PDB file of C-alpha atoms in Angstrom:
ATOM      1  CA  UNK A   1      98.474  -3.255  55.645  1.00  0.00           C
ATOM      2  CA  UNK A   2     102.024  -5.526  55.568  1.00  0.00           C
ATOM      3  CA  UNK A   3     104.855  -3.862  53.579  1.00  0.00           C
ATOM      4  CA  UNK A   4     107.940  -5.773  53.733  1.00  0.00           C
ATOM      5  CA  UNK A   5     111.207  -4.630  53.697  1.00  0.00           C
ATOM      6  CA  UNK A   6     113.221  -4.769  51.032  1.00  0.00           C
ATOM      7  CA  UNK A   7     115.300  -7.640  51.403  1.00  0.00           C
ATOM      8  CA  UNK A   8     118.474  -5.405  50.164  1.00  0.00           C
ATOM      9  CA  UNK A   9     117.692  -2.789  52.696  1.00  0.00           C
ATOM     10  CA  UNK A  10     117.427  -5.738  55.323  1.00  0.00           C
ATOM     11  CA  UNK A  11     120.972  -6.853  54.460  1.00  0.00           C
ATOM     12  CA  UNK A  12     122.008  -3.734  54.747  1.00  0.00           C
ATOM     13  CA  UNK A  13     120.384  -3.110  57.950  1.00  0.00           C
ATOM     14  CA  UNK A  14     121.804  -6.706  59.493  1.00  0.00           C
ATOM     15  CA  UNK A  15     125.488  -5.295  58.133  1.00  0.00           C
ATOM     16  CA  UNK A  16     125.438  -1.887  60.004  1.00  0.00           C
ATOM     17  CA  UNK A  17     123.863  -3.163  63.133  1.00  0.00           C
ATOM     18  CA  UNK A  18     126.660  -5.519  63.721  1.00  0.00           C
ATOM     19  CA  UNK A  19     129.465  -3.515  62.287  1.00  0.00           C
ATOM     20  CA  UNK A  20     132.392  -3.598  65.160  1.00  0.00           C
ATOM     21  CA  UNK A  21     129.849  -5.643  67.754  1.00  0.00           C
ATOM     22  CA  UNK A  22     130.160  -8.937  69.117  1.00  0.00           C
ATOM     23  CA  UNK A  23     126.502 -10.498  68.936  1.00  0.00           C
ATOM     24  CA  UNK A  24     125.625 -12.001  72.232  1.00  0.00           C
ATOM     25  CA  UNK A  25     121.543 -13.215  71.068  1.00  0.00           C
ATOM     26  CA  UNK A  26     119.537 -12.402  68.164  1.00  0.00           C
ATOM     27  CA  UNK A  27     115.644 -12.662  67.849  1.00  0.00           C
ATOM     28  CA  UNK A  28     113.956 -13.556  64.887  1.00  0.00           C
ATOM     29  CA  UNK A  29     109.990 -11.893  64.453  1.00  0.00           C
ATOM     30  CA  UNK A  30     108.376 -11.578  60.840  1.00  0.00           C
ATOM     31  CA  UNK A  31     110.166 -12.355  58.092  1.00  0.00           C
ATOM     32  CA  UNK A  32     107.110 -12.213  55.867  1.00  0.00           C
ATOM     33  CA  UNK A  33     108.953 -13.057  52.602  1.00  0.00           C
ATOM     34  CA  UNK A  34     110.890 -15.706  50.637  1.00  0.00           C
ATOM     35  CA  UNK A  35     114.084 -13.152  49.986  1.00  0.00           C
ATOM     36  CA  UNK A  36     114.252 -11.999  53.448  1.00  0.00           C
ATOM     37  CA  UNK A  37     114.831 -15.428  54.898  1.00  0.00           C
ATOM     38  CA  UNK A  38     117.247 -15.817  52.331  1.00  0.00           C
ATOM     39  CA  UNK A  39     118.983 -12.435  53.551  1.00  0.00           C
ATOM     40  CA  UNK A  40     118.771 -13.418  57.258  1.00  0.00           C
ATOM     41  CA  UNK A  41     119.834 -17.259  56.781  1.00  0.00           C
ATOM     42  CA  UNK A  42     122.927 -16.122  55.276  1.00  0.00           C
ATOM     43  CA  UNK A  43     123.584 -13.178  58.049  1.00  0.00           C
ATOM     44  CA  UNK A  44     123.159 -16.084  60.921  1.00  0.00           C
ATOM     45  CA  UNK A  45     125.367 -18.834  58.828  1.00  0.00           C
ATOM     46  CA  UNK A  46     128.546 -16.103  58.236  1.00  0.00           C
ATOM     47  CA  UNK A  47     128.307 -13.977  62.063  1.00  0.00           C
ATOM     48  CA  UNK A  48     128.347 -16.329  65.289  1.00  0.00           C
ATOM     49  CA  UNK A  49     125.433 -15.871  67.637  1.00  0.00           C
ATOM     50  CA  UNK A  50     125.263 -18.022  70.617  1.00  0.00           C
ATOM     51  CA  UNK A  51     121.608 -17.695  70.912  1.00  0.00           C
ATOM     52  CA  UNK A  52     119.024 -17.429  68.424  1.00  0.00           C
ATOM     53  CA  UNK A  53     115.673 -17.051  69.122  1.00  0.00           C
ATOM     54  CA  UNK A  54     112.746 -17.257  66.320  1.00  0.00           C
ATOM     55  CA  UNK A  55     109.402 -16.303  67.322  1.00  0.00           C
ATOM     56  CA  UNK A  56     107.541 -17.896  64.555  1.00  0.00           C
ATOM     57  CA  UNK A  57     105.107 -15.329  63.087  1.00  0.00           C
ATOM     58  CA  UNK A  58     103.062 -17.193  60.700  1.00  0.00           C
ATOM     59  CA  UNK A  59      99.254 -15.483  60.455  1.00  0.00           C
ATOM     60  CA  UNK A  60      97.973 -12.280  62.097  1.00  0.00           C
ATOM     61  CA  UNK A  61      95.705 -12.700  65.401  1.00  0.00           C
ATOM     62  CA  UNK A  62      93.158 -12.233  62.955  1.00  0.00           C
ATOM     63  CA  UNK A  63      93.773 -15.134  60.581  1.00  0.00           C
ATOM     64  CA  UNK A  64      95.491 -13.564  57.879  1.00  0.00           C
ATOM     65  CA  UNK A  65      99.317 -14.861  56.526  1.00  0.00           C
ATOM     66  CA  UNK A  66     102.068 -12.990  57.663  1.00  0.00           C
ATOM     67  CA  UNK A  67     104.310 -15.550  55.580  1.00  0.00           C
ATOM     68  CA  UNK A  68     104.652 -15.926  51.896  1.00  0.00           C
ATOM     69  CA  UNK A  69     103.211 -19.438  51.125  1.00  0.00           C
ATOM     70  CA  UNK A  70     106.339 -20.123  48.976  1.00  0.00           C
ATOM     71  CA  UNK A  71     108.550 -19.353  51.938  1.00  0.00           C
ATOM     72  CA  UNK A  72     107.135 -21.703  54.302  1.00  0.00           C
ATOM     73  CA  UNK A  73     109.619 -24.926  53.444  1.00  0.00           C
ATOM     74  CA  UNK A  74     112.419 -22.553  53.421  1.00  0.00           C
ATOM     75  CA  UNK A  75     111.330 -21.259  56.986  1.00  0.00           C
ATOM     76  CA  UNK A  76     110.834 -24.514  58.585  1.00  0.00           C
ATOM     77  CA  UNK A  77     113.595 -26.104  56.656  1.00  0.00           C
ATOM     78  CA  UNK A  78     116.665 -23.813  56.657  1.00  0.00           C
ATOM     79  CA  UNK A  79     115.499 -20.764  59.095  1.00  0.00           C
ATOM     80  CA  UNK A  80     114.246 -22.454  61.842  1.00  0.00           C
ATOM     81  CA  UNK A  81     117.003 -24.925  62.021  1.00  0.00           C
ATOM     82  CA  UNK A  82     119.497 -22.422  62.905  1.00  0.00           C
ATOM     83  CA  UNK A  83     117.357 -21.421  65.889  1.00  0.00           C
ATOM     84  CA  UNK A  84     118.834 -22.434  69.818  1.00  0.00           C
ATOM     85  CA  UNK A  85     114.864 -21.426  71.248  1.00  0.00           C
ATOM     86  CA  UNK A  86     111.462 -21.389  69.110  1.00  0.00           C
ATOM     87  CA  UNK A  87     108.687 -19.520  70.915  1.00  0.00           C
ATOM     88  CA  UNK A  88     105.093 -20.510  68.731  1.00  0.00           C
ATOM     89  CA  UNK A  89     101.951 -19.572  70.509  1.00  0.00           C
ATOM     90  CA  UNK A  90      99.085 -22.335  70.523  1.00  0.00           C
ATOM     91  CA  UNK A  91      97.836 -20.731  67.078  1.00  0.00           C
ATOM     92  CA  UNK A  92     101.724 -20.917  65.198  1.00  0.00           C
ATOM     93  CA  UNK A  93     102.441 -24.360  67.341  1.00  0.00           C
ATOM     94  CA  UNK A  94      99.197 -25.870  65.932  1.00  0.00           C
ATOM     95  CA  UNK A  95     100.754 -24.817  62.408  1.00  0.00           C
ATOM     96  CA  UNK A  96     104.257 -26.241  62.896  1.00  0.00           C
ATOM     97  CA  UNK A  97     103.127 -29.710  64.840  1.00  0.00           C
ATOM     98  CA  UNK A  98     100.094 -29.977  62.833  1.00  0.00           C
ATOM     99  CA  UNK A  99      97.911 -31.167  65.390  1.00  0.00           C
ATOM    100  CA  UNK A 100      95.374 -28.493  66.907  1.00  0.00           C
ATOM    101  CA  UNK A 101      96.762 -27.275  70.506  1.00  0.00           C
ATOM    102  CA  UNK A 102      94.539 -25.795  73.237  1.00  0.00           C
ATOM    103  CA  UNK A 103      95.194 -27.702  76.412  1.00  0.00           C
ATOM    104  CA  UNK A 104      98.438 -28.390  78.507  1.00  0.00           C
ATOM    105  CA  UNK A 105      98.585 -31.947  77.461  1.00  0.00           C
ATOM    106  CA  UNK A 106      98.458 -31.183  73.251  1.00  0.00           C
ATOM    107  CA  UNK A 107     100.971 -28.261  74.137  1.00  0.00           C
ATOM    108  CA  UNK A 108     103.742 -30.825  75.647  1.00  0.00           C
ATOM    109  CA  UNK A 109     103.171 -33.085  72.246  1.00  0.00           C
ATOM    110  CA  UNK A 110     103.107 -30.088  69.875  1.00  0.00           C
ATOM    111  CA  UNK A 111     106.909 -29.038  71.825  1.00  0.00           C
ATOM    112  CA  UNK A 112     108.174 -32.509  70.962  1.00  0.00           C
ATOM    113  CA  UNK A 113     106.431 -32.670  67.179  1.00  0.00           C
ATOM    114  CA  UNK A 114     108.074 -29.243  66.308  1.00  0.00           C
ATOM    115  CA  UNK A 115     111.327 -30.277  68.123  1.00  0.00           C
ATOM    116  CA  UNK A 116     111.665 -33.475  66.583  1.00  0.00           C
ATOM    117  CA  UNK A 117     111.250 -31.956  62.983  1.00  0.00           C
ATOM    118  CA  UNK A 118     113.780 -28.755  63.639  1.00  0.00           C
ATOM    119  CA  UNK A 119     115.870 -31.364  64.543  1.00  0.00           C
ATOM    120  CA  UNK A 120     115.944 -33.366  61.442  1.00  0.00           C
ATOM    121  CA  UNK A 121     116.906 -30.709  59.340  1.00  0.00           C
ATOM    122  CA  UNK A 122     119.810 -29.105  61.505  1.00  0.00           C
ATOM    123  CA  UNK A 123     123.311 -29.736  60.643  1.00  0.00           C
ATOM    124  CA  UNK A 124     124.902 -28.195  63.425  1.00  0.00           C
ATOM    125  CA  UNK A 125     123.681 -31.318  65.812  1.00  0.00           C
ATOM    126  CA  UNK A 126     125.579 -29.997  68.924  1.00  0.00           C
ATOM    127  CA  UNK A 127     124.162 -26.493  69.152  1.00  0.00           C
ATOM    128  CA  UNK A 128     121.327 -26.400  71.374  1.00  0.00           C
ATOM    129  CA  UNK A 129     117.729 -26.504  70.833  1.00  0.00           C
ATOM    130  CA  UNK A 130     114.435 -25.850  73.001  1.00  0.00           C
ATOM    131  CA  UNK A 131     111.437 -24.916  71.986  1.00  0.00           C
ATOM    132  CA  UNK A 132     108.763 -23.000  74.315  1.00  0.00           C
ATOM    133  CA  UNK A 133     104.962 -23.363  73.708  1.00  0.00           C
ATOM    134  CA  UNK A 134     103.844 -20.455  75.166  1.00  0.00           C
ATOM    135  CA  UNK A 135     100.486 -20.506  76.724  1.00  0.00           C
ATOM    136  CA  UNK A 136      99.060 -16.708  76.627  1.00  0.00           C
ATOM    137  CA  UNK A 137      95.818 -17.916  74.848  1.00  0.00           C
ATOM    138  CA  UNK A 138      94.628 -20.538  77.165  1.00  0.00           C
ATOM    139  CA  UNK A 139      91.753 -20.189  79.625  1.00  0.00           C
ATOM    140  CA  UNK A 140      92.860 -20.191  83.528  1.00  0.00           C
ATOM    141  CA  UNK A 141      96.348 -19.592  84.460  1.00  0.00           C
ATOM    142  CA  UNK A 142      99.010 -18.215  81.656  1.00  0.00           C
ATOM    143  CA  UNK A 143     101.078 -22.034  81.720  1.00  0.00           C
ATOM    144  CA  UNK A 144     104.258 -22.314  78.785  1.00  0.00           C
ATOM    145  CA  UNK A 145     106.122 -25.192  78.147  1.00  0.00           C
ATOM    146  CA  UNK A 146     109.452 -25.531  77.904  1.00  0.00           C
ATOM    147  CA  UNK A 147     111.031 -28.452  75.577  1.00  0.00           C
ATOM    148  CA  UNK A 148     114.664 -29.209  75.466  1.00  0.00           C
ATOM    149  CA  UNK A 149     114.525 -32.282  73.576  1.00  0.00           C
ATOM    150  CA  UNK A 150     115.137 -34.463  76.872  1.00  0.00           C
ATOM    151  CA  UNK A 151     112.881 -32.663  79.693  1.00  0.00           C
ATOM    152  CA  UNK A 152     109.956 -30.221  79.970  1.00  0.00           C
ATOM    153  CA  UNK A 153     110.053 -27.360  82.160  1.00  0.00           C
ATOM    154  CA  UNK A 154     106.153 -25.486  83.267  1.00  0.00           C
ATOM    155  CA  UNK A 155     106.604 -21.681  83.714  1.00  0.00           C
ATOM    156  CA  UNK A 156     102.772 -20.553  85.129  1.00  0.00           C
ATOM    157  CA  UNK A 157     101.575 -17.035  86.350  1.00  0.00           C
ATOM    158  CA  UNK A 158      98.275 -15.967  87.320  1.00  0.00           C
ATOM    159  CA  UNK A 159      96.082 -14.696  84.827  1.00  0.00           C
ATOM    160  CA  UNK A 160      95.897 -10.736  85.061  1.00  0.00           C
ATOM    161  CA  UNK A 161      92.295  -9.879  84.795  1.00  0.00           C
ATOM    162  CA  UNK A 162      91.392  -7.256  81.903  1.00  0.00           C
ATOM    163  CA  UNK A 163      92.437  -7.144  77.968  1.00  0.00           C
ATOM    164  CA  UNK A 164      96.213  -7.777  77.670  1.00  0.00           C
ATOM    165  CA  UNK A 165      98.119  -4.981  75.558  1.00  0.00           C
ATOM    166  CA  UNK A 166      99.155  -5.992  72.355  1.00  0.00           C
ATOM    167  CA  UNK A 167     102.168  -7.725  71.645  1.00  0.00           C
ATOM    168  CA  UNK A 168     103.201  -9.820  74.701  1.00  0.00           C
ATOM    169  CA  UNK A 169     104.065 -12.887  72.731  1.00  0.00           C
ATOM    170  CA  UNK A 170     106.911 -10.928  71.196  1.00  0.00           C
ATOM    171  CA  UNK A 171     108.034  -9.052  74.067  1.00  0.00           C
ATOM    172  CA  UNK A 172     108.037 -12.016  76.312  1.00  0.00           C
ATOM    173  CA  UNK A 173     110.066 -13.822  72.724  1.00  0.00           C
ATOM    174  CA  UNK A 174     112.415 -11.161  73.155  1.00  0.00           C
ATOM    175  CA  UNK A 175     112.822 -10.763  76.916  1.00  0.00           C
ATOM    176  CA  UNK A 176     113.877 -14.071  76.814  1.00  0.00           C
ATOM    177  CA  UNK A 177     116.621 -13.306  73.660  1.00  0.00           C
ATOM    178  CA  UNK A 178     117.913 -10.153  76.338  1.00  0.00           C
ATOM    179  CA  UNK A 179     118.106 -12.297  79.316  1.00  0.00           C
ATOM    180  CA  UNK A 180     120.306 -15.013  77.363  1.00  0.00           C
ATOM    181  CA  UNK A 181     122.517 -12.371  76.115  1.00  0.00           C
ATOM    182  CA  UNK A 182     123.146 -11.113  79.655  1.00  0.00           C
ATOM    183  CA  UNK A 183     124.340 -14.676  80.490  1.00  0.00           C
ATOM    184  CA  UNK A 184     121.534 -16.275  82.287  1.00  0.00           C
ATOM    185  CA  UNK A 185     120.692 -20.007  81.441  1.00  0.00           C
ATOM    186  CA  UNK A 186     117.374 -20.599  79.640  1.00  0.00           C
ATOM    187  CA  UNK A 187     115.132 -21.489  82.594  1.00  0.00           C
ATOM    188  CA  UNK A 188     116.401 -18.613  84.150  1.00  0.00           C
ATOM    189  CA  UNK A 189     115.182 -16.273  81.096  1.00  0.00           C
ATOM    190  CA  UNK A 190     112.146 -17.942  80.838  1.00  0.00           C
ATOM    191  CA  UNK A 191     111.287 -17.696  84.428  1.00  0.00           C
ATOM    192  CA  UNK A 192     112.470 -13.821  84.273  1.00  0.00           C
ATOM    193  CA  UNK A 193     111.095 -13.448  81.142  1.00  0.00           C
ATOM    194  CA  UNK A 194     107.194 -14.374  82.552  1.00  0.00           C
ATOM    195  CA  UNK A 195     107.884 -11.901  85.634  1.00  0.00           C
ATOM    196  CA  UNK A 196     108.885  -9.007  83.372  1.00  0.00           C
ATOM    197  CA  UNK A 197     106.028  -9.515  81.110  1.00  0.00           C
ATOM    198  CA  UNK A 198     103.423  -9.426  84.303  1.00  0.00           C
ATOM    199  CA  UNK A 199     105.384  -6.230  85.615  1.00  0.00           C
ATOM    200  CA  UNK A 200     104.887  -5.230  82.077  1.00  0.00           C
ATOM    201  CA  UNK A 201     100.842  -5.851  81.574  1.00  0.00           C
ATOM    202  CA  UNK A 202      99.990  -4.695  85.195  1.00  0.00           C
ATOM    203  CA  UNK A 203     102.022  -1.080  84.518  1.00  0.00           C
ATOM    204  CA  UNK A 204      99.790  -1.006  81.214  1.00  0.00           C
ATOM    205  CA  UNK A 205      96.817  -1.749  82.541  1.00  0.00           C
ATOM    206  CA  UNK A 206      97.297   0.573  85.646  1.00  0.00           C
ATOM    207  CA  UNK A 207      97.908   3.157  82.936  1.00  0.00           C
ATOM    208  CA  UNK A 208      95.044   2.537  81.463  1.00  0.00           C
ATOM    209  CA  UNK A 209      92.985   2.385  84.227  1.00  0.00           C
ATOM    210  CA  UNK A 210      94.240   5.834  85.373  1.00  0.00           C
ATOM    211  CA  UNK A 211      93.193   7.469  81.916  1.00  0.00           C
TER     212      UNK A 211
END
């Protein structure tokens, strides 16, 4: 079951979190509703973050919306605009370049689809933008591309053998929003990022294994 929260309570949560702090990276998960990107468009236009990065959670692995269908030309129109790194998986990137994306090749065009549009609608030209196709669902090796509007970048690790915990398309999302904020560049988060996230599924697994 999805229960929102209250877009008050998220304004309120955005408010005390940041109280006193300088914000060095923010990242963006479910938003689920119309009101909440609202609240969390107006949080990013009035506190400066150097680095925002929007994991695009459209649909559960399942199939089901995690996004109200009246939000979704607010999301891609205002909210994802304001992003500096957009992580989709091949599922969300097929969404947002409308084209269907399962091999290396369609991932480099869906990168430069979904950049190109992002683009159109941002106002702050200047601010950086690069968006990272990340390749967890592909057969073979686990291959993401990076697209910074000029060049792509490849980031590959071996497939670890086994069923991968849940949740390593966010937590490799937000390594990468922790690495920024310590000051690294963005090929340097990405790359340390992927390394994390293999220390991260081999531990689990070895935990598993061990029950």
């Amino acid at each position: 079951a999805i229960h929102p929260t209250p877009a008050d309570l998220l304004t309120q949560q955005l408010s005390t979190a940041c109280r006193n702090r300088e914000i060095a990276a923010v990242k963006i998960g479910m938003v689920a509703t119309q009101t909440n990107i609202r609240a969390i468009i107006w949080f990013l236009q009035h506190t400066p973050v150097p680095h925002i990065v929007i994991d695009p959670i459209l649909h559960s692995s399942s199939g089901a919306p995690l996004l109200e269908s009246k939000a979704v030309a607010l999301y891609r129109q205002q909210l994802l605009p304001l992003a500096t790194v957009i992580t989709p998986n091949l599922s969300e990137a097929s969404t947002l370049a409308g084209q269907q994306v399962s091999r290396l090749d369609t991932m480099r065009s869906a990168a430069e689809a979904i950049h190109h549009e992002v683009s159109h609608f941002r106002t702050a030209k200047e601010r950086p933008l690069a968006v990272i196709v990340k390749g967890g669902h592909l057969t073979g090796d686990a291959t993401d591309i990076l697209y910074d509007g000029a060049t792509f970048s490849i980031f590959s690790a071996q497939r670890i053998p086994g069923k991968s915990p849940r949740g390593t398309g966010c937590r490799f999302s937000s390594a990468i929003a922790a690495y920024l904020a310590q000051g690294h560049d963005l090929r340097e988060s990405v790359k340390r990022a992927k390394e994390y996230l293999g220390k991260y599924i081999t531990d689990r697994r070895g935990q598993s294994s061990g029950e």
